[in-house]
Short mmCIF file of C-alpha atoms (C1' of nucleotides) in Angstrom, two decimals:
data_model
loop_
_atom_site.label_atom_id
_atom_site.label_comp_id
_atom_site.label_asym_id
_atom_site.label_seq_id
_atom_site.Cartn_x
_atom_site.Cartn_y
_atom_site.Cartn_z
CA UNK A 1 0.00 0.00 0.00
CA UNK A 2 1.10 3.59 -0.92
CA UNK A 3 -0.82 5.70 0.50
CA UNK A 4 0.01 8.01 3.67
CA UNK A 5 -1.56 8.81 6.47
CA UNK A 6 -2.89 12.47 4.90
CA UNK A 7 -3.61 10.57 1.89
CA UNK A 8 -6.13 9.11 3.62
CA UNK A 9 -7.42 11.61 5.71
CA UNK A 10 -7.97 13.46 2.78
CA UNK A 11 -9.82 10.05 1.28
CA UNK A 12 -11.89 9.76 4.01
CA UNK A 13 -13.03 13.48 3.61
CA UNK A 14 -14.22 13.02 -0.07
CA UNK A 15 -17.97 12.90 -0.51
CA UNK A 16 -18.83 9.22 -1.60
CA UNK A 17 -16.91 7.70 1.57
CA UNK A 18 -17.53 10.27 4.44
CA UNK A 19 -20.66 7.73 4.74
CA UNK A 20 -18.59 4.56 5.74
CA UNK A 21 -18.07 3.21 8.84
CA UNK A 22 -14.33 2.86 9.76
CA UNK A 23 -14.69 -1.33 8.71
CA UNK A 24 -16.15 -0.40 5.63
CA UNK A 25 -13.58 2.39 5.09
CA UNK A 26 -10.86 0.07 6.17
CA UNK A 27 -12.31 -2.65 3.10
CA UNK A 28 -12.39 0.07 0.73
CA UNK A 29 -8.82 1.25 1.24
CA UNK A 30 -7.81 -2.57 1.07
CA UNK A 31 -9.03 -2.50 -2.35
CA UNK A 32 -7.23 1.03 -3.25
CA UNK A 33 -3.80 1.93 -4.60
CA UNK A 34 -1.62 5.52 -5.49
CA UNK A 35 -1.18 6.44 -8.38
CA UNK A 36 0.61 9.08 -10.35
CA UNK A 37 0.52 10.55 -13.48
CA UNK A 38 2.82 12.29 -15.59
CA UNK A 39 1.50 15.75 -17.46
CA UNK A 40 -0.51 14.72 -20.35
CA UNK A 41 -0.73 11.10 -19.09
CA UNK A 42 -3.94 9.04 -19.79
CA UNK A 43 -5.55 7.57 -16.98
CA UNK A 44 -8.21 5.28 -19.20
CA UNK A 45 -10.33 6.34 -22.68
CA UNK A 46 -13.89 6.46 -23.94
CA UNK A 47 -14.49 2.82 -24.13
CA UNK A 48 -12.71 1.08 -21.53
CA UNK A 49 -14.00 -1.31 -19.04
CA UNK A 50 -14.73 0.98 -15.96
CA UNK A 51 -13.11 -1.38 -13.31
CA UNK A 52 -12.09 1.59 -11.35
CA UNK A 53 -12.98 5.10 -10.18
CA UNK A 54 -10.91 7.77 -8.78
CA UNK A 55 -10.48 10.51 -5.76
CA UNK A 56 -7.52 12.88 -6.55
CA UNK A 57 -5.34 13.96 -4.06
CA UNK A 58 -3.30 16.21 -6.06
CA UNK A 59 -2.79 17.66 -9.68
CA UNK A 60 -5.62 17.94 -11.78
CA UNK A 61 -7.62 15.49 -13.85
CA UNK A 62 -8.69 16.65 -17.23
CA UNK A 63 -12.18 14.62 -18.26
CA UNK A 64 -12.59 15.10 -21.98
CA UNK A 65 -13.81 13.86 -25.28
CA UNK A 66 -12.47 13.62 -29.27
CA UNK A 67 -14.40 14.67 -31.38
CA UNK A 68 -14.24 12.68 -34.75
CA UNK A 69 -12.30 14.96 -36.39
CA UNK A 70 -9.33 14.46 -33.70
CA UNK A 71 -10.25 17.70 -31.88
CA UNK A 72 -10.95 17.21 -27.81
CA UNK A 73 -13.92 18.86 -25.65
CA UNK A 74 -12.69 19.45 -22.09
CA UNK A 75 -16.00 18.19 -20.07
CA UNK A 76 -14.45 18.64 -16.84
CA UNK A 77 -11.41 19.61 -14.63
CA UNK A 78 -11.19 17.68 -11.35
CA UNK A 79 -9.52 18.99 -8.56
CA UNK A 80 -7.88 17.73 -5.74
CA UNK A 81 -10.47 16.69 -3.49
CA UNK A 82 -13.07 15.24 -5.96
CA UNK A 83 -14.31 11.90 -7.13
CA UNK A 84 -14.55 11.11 -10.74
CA UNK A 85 -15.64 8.18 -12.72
CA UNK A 86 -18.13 7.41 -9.95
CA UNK A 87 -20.95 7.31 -11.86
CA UNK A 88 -19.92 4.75 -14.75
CA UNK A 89 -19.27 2.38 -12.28
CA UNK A 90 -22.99 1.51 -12.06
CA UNK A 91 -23.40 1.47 -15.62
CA UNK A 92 -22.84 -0.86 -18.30
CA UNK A 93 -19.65 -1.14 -17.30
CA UNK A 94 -17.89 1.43 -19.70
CA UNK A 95 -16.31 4.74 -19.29
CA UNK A 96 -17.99 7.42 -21.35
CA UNK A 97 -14.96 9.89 -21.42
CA UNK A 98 -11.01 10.11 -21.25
CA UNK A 99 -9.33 10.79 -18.60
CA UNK A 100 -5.67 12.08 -18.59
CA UNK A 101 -3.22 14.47 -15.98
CA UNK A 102 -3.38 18.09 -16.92
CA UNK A 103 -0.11 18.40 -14.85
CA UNK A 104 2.03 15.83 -12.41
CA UNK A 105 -1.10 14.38 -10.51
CA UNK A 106 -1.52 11.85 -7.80
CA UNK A 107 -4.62 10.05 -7.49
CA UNK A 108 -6.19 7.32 -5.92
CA UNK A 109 -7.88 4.11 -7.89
CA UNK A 110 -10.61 2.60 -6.08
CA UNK A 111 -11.86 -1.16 -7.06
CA UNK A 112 -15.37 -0.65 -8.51
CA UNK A 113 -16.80 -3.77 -8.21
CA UNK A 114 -16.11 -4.34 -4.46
CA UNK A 115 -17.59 -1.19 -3.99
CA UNK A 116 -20.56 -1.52 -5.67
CA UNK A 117 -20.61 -5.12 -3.51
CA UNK A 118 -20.46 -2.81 0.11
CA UNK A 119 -23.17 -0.24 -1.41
CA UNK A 120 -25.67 -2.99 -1.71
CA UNK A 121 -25.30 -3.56 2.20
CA UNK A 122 -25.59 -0.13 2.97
CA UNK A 123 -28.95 1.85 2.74
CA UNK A 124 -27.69 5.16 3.68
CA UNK A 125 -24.49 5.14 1.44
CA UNK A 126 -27.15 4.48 -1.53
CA UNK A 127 -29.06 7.40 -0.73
CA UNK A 128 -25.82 9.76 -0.69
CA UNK A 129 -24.54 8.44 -4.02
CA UNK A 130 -28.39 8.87 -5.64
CA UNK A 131 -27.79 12.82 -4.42
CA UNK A 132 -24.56 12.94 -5.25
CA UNK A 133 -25.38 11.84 -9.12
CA UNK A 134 -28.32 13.75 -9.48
CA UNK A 135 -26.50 16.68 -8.39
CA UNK A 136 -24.08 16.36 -10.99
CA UNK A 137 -26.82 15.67 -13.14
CA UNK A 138 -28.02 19.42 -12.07
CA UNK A 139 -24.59 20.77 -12.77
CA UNK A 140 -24.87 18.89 -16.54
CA UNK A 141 -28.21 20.02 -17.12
CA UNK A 142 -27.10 23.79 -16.55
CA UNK A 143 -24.30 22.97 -18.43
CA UNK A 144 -25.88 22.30 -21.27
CA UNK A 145 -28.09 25.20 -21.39
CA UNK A 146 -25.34 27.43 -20.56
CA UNK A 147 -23.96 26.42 -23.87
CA UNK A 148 -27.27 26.58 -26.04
CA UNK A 149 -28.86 29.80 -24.44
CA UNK A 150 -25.42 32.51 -23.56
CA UNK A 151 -23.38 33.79 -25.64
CA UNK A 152 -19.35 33.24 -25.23
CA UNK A 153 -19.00 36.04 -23.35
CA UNK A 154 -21.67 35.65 -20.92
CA UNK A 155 -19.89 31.72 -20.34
CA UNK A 156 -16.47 33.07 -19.33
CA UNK A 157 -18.25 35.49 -17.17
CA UNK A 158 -19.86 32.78 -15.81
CA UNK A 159 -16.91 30.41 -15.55
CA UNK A 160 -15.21 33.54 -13.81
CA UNK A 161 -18.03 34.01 -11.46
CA UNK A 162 -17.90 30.04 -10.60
CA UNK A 163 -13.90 30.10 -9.73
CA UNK A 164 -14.49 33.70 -7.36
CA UNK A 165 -13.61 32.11 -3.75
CA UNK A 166 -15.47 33.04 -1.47
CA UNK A 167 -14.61 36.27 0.84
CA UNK A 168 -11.38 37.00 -1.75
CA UNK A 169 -10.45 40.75 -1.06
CA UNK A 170 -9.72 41.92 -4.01
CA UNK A 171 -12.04 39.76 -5.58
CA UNK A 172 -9.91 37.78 -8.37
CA UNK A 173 -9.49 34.07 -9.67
CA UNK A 174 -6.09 32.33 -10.23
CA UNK A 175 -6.44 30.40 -13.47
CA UNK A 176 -4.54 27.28 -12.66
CA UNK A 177 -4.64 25.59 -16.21
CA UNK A 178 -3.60 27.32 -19.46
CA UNK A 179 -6.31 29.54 -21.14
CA UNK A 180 -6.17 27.28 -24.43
CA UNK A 181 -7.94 24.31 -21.94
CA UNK A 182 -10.33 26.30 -20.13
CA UNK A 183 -11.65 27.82 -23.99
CA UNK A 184 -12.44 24.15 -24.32
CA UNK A 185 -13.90 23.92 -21.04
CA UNK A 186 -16.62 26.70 -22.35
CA UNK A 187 -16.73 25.20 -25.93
CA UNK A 188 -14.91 27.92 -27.36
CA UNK A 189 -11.51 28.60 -29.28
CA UNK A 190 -8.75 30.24 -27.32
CA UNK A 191 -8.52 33.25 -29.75
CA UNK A 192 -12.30 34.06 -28.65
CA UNK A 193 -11.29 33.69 -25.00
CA UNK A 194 -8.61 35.93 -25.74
CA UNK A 195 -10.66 38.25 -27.16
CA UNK A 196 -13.52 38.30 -24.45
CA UNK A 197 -11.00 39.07 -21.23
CA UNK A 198 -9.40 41.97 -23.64
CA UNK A 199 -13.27 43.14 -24.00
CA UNK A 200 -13.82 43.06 -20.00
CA UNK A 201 -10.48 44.85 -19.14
CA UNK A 202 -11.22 47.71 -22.11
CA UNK A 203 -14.55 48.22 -19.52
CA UNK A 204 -12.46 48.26 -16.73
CA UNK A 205 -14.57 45.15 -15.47
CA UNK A 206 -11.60 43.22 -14.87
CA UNK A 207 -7.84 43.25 -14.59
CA UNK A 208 -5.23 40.40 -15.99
CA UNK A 209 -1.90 39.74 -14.69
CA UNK A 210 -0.36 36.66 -16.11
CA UNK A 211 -2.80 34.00 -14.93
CA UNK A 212 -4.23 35.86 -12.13
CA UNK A 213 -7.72 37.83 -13.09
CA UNK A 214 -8.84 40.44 -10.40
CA UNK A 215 -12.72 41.42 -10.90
CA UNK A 216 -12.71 44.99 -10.38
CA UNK A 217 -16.71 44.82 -10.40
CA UNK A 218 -18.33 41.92 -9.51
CA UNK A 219 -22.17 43.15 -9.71
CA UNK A 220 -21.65 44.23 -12.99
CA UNK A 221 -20.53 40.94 -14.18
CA UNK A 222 -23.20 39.09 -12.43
CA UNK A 223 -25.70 41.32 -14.19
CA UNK A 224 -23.94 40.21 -17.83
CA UNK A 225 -23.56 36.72 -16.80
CA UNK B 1 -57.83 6.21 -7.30
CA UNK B 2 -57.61 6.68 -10.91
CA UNK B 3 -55.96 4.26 -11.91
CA UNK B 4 -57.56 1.39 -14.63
CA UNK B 5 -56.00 -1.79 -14.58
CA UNK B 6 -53.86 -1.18 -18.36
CA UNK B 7 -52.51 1.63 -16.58
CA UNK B 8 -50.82 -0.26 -13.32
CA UNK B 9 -49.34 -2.79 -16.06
CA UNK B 10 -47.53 -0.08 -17.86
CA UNK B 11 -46.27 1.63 -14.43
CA UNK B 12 -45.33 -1.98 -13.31
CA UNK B 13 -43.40 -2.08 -16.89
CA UNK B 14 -41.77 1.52 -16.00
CA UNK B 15 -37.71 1.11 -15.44
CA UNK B 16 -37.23 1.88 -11.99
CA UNK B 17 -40.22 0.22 -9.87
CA UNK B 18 -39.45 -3.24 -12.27
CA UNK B 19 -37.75 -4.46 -9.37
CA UNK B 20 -40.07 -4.23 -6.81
CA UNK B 21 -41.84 -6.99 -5.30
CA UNK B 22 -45.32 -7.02 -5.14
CA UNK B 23 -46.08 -5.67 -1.73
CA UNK B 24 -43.59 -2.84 -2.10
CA UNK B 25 -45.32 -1.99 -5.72
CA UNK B 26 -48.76 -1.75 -4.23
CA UNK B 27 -47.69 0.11 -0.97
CA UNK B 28 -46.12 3.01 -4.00
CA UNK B 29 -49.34 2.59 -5.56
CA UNK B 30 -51.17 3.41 -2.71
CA UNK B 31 -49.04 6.41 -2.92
CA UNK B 32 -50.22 7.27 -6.90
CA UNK B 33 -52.40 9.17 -8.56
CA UNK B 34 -53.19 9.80 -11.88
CA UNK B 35 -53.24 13.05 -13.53
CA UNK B 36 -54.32 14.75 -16.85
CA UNK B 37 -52.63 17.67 -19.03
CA UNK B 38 -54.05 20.04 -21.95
CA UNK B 39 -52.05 20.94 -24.21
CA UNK B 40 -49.58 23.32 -22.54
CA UNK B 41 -50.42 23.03 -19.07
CA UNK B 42 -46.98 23.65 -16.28
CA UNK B 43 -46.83 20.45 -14.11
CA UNK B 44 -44.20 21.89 -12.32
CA UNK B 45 -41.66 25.17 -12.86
CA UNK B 46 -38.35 24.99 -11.82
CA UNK B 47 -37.94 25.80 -8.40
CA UNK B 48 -40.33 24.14 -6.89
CA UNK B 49 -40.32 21.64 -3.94
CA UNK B 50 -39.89 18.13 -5.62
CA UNK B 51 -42.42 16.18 -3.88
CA UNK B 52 -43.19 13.90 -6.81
CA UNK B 53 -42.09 11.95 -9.66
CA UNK B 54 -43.75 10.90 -12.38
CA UNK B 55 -44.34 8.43 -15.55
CA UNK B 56 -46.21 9.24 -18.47
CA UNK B 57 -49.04 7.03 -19.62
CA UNK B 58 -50.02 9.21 -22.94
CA UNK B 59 -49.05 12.05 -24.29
CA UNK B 60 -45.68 14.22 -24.61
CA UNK B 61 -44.23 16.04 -21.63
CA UNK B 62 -42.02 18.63 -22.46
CA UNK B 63 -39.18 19.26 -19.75
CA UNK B 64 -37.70 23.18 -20.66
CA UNK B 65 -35.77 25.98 -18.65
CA UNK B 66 -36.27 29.71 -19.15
CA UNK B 67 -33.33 31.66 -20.58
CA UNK B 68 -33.39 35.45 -18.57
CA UNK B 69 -34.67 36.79 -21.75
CA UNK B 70 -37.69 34.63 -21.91
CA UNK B 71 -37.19 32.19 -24.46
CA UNK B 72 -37.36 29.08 -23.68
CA UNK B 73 -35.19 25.88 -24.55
CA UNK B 74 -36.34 22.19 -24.09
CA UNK B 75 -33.87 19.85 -22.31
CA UNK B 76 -36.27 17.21 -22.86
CA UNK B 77 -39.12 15.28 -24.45
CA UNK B 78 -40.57 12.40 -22.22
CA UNK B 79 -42.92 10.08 -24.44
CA UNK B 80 -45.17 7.06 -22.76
CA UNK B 81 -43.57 4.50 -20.63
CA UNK B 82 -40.78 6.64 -19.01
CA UNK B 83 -40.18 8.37 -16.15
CA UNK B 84 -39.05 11.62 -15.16
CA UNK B 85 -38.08 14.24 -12.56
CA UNK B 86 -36.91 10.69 -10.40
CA UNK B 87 -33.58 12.28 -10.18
CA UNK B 88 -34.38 15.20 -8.38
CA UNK B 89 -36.09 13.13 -5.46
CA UNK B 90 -32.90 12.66 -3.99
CA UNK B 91 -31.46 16.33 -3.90
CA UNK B 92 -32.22 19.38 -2.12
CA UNK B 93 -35.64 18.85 -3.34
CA UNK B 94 -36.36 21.51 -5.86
CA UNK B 95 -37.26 20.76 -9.52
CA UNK B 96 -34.27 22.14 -11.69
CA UNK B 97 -36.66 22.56 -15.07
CA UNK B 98 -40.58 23.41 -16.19
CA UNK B 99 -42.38 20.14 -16.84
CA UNK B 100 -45.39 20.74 -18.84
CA UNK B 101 -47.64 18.69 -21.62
CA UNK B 102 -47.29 19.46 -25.35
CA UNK B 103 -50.43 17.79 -25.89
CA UNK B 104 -53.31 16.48 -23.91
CA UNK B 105 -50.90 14.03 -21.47
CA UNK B 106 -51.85 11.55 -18.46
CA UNK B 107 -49.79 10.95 -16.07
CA UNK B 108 -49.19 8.98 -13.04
CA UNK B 109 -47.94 11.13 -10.09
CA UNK B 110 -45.80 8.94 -7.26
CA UNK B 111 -44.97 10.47 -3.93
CA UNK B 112 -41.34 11.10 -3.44
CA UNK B 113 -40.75 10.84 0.16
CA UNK B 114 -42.58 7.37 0.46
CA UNK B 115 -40.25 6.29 -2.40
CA UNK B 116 -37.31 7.29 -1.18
CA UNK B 117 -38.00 5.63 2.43
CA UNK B 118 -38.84 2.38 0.57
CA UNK B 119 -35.13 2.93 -1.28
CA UNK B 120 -33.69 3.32 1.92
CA UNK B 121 -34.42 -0.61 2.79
CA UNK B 122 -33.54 -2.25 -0.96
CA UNK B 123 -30.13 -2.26 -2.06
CA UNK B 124 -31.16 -3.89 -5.48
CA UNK B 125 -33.49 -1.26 -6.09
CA UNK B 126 -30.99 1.31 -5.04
CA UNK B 127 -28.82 0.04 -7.54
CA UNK B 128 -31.06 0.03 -10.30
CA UNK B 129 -31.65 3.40 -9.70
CA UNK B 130 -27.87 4.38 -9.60
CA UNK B 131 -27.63 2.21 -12.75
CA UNK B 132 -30.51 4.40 -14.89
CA UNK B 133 -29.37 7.87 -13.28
CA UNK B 134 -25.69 7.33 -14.76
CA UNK B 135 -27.25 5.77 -17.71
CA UNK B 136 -28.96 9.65 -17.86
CA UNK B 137 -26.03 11.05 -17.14
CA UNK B 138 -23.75 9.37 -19.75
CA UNK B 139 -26.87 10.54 -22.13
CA UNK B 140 -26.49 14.31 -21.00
CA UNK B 141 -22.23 14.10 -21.55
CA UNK B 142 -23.22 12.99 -25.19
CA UNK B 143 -25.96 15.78 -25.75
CA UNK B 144 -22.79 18.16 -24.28
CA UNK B 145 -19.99 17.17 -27.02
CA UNK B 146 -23.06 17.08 -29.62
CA UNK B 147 -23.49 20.65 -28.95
CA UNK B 148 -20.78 21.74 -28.82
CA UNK B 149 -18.45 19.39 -31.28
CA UNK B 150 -21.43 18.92 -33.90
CA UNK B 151 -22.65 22.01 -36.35
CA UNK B 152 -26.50 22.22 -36.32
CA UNK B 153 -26.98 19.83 -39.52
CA UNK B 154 -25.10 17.24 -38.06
CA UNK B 155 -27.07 17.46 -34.90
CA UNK B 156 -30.67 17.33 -36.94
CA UNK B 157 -29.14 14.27 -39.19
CA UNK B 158 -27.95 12.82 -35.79
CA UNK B 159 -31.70 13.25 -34.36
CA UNK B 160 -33.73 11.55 -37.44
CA UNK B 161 -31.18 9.00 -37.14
CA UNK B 162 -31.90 8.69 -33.41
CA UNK B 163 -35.87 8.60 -33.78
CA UNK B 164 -35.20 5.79 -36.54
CA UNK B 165 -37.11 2.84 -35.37
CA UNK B 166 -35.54 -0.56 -35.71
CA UNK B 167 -36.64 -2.79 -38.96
CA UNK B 168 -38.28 0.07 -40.66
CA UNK B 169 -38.91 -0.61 -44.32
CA UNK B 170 -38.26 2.20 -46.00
CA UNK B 171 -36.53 3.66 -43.47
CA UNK B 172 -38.88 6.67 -42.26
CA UNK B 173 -39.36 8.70 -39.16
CA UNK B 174 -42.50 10.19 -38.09
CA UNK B 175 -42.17 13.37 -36.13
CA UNK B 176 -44.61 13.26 -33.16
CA UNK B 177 -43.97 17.20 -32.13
CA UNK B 178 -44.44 20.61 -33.76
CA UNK B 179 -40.82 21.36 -35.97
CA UNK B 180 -40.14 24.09 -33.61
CA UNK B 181 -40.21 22.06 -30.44
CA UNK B 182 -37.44 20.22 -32.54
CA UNK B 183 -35.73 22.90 -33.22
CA UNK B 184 -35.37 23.54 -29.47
CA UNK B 185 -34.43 20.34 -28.72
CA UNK B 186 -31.83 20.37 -31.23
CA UNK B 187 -30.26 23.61 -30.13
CA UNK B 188 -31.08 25.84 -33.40
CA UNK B 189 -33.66 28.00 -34.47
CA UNK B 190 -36.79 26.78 -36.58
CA UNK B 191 -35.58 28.52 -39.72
CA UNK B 192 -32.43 27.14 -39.30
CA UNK B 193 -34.27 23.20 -39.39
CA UNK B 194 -36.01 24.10 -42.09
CA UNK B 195 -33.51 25.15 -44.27
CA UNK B 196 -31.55 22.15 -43.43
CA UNK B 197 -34.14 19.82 -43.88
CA UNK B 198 -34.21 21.46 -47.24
CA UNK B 199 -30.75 21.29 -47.82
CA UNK B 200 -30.80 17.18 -47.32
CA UNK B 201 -34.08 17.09 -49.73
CA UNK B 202 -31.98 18.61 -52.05
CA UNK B 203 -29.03 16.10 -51.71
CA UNK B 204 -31.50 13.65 -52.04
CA UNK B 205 -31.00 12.09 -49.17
CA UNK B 206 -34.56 12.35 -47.76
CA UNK B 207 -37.77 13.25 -48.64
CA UNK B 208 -40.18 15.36 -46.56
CA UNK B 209 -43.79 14.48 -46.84
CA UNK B 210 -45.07 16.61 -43.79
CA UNK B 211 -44.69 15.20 -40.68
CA UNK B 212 -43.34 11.90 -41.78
CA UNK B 213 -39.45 11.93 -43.51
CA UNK B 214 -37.90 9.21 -45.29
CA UNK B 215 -33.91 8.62 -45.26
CA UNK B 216 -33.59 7.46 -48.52
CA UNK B 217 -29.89 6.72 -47.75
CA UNK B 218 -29.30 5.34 -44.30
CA UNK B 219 -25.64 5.05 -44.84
CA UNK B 220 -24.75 8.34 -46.54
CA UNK B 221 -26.54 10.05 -43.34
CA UNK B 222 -24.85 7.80 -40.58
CA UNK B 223 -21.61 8.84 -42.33
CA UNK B 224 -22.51 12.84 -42.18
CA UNK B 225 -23.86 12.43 -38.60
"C1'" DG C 1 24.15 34.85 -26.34
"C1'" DT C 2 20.62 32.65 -30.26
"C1'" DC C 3 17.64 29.41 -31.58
"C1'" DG C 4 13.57 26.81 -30.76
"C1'" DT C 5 8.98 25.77 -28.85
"C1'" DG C 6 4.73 26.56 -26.53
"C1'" DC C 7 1.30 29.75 -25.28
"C1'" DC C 8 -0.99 33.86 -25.84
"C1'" DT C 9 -2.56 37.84 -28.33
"C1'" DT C 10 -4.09 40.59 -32.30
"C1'" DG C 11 -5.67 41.41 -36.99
"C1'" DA C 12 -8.13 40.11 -41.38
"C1'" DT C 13 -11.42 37.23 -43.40
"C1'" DT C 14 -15.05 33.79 -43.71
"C1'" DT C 15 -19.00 31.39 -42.37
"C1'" DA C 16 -22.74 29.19 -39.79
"C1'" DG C 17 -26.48 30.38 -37.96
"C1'" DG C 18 -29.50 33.98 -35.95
"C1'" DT C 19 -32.77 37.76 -36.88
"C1'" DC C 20 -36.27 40.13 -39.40
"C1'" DA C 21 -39.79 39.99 -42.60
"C1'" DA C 22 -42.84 38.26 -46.24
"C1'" DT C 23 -45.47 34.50 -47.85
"C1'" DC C 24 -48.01 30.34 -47.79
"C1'" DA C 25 -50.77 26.35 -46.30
"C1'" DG C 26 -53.77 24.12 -43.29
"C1'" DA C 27 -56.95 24.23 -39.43
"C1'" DA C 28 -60.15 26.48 -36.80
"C1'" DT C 29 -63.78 30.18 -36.18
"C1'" DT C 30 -67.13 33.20 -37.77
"C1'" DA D 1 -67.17 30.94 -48.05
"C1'" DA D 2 -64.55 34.44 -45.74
"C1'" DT D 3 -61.37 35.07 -42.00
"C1'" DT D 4 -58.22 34.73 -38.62
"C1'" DC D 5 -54.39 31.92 -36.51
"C1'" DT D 6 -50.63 28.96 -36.20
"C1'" DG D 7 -46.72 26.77 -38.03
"C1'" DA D 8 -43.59 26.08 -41.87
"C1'" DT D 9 -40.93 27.87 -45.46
"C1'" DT D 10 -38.06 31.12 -47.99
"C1'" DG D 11 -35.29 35.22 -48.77
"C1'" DA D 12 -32.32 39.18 -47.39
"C1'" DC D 13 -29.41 40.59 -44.04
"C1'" DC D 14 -26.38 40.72 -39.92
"C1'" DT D 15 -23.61 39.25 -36.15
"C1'" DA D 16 -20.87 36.14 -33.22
"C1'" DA D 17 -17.49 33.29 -33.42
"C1'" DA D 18 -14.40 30.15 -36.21
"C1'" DT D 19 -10.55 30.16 -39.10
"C1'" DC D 20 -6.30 31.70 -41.08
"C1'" DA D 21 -2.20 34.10 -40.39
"C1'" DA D 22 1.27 36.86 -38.18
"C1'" DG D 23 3.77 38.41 -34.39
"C1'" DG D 24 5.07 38.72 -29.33
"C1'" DC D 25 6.84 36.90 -25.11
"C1'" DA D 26 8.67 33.68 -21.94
"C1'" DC D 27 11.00 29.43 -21.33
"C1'" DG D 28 14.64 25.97 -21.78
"C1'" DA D 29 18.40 23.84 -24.72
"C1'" DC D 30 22.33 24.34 -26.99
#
DNA sequence: GTCGTGCCTTGATTTAGGTCAATCAGAATT
DNA sequence: AATTCTGATTGACCTAAATCAAGGCACGAC
């Protein structure tokens, strides 16, 4: 085993397990192993059996799809923190996306099928996966209107808006991946992007150092969203 | 109750109460009611406390969000023998979409809260459940990369294709709802599906007799999709 | 140093699709 | 039959964003 002892606090935290009792967690983590991976590293593809899902503990996961033409749709970024791949494992038994490190990540791969095996014992644990899914299933259906019914713009506004931490005085978002992944991210090119932040900062609605946007008026932008 | 005995066969058919024994099916059933739509009538708006589910007997129901600006985009269309709104039963309890019939719909109404108590005791049926909700989900990631990878003809070709029913001979697709609900759907404008349609007329590659259209070249399509 | 290479930005051009408006056909109402 | 209404179609136009192309700037390798 290869995990530490803050790896596993950290586990233990994540939303999907906080449910377990510590024999239950203790059979889970029997059935879980580190892993890293290298920038630009593929963790599985569309397709593959989905014998496994994930918690990462640092790094970041980039969930995406190719298009036919060889061109790839970021679907999500997953921080450390976060499950992924938690919902295929009920499924037919096949991953639906790609998975790959946007940078030096280290995750940790959970058996599926021994999971599913304890979640069939436990009642409550059911319940908090069934809200944990359909709350993703919120975030997808926004998603998806997002994209059919605002304007580019109005998305990176939006994405902006999302990243704000909380009480941040001056309000501003580090962008921790490059620009060219988060355009995907919003179904856009990067030229666009590039040209929507130049748009804000001729208004004076925002600021950009480097990778670090400050939002010099936060109302504003929430009205434009 | 209101409910004639063709009626509890088809709920009994429905996906997610399949795998209930008989006891636990009549104790939801105790639990039902039927319901009737006109043509346009709100079941629900978004927002409101989810205290039901429901399956659709006859009818169209036509599951749409409100842009700020008014107009309004449909996320989904639920025809006869399905169910929907299940997957906000287990979240904060608010509807995240307007449910309302296209046409003169019934509808069986089930009582949330009862369900989800009955969940709470059957890890099959919990698993079922987790099994159609990703199914859903892995549906929503593919209306995402449609949407955004796919330019609007693509997207219509990929919808007749959808809507083809098995062994048809010739292959032909009837469309059930106004063209500008489709349009909706599909993420364009009703112009926009109209000129396309015309477009593929022209090509040859269907004909358009009203409601019903005929793909006079399965393969050509699947290959433009 | 200088040469790449990757990422971002900016400009010029093109294009898919939206918007506006006119027309038309069918169904419903009088 | 005359009339309004609703939805579909078509045409003319326009706009947002993609595409193509050219630098700029930082980074590491040599």
């Amino acid at each position: 085993m290869n995990l530490n002892a803050a790896d596993i606090q950290h586990l233990k935290g994540g939303y999907l397990l906080a449910a377990l009792s510590d024999s239950e967690f203790d059979e889970v983590l029997a059935h879980a192993n580190a892993r890293t991976l290298a920038p630009g590293e593929g963790l599985f593809d569309q397709g593959d059996p989905a014998t496994h899902f994930f918690f990462v503990l640092s790094g970041i996961v980039k969930l995406c799809r190719m298009a036919p033409s060889g061109e790839e749709k970021v679907m999500d970024l997953v921080r450390p923190g976060f499950f992924f791949a938690e919902a295929a494992m009920f499924m037919s038994g096949r991953y639906p996306i790609n998975a790959r490190g946007l940078e030096a990540t280290r995750l940790v791969s959970l058996d599926s099928k021994h999971f599913v095996g304890l979640v069939r014992g436990n009642g409550d644990l059911c319940l908090r996966l069934l809200s944990k899914m359909s709350q993703r299933m919120h975030g997808l259906i926004n998603e998806i209107d997002k994209l059919t019914l605002h304007s580019g713009a109005e998305r990176v506004i939006g994405y902006l808006l999302e990243q704000l931490p909380e009480g941040a005085a001056p309000p501003s978002v580090r962008l921790l991946v490059p620009k060219h992944v988060i355009a995907s991210r919003l179904g856009i090119q990067p030229e666009t992007l590039s040209r929507v932040l130049a748009k804000l900062r001729a208004k004076q609605l925002i600021d950009v150092h480097d990778d670090m946007i400050v939002l010099n008026d936060v109302e504003a932008l929430r009205r434009l969203s």
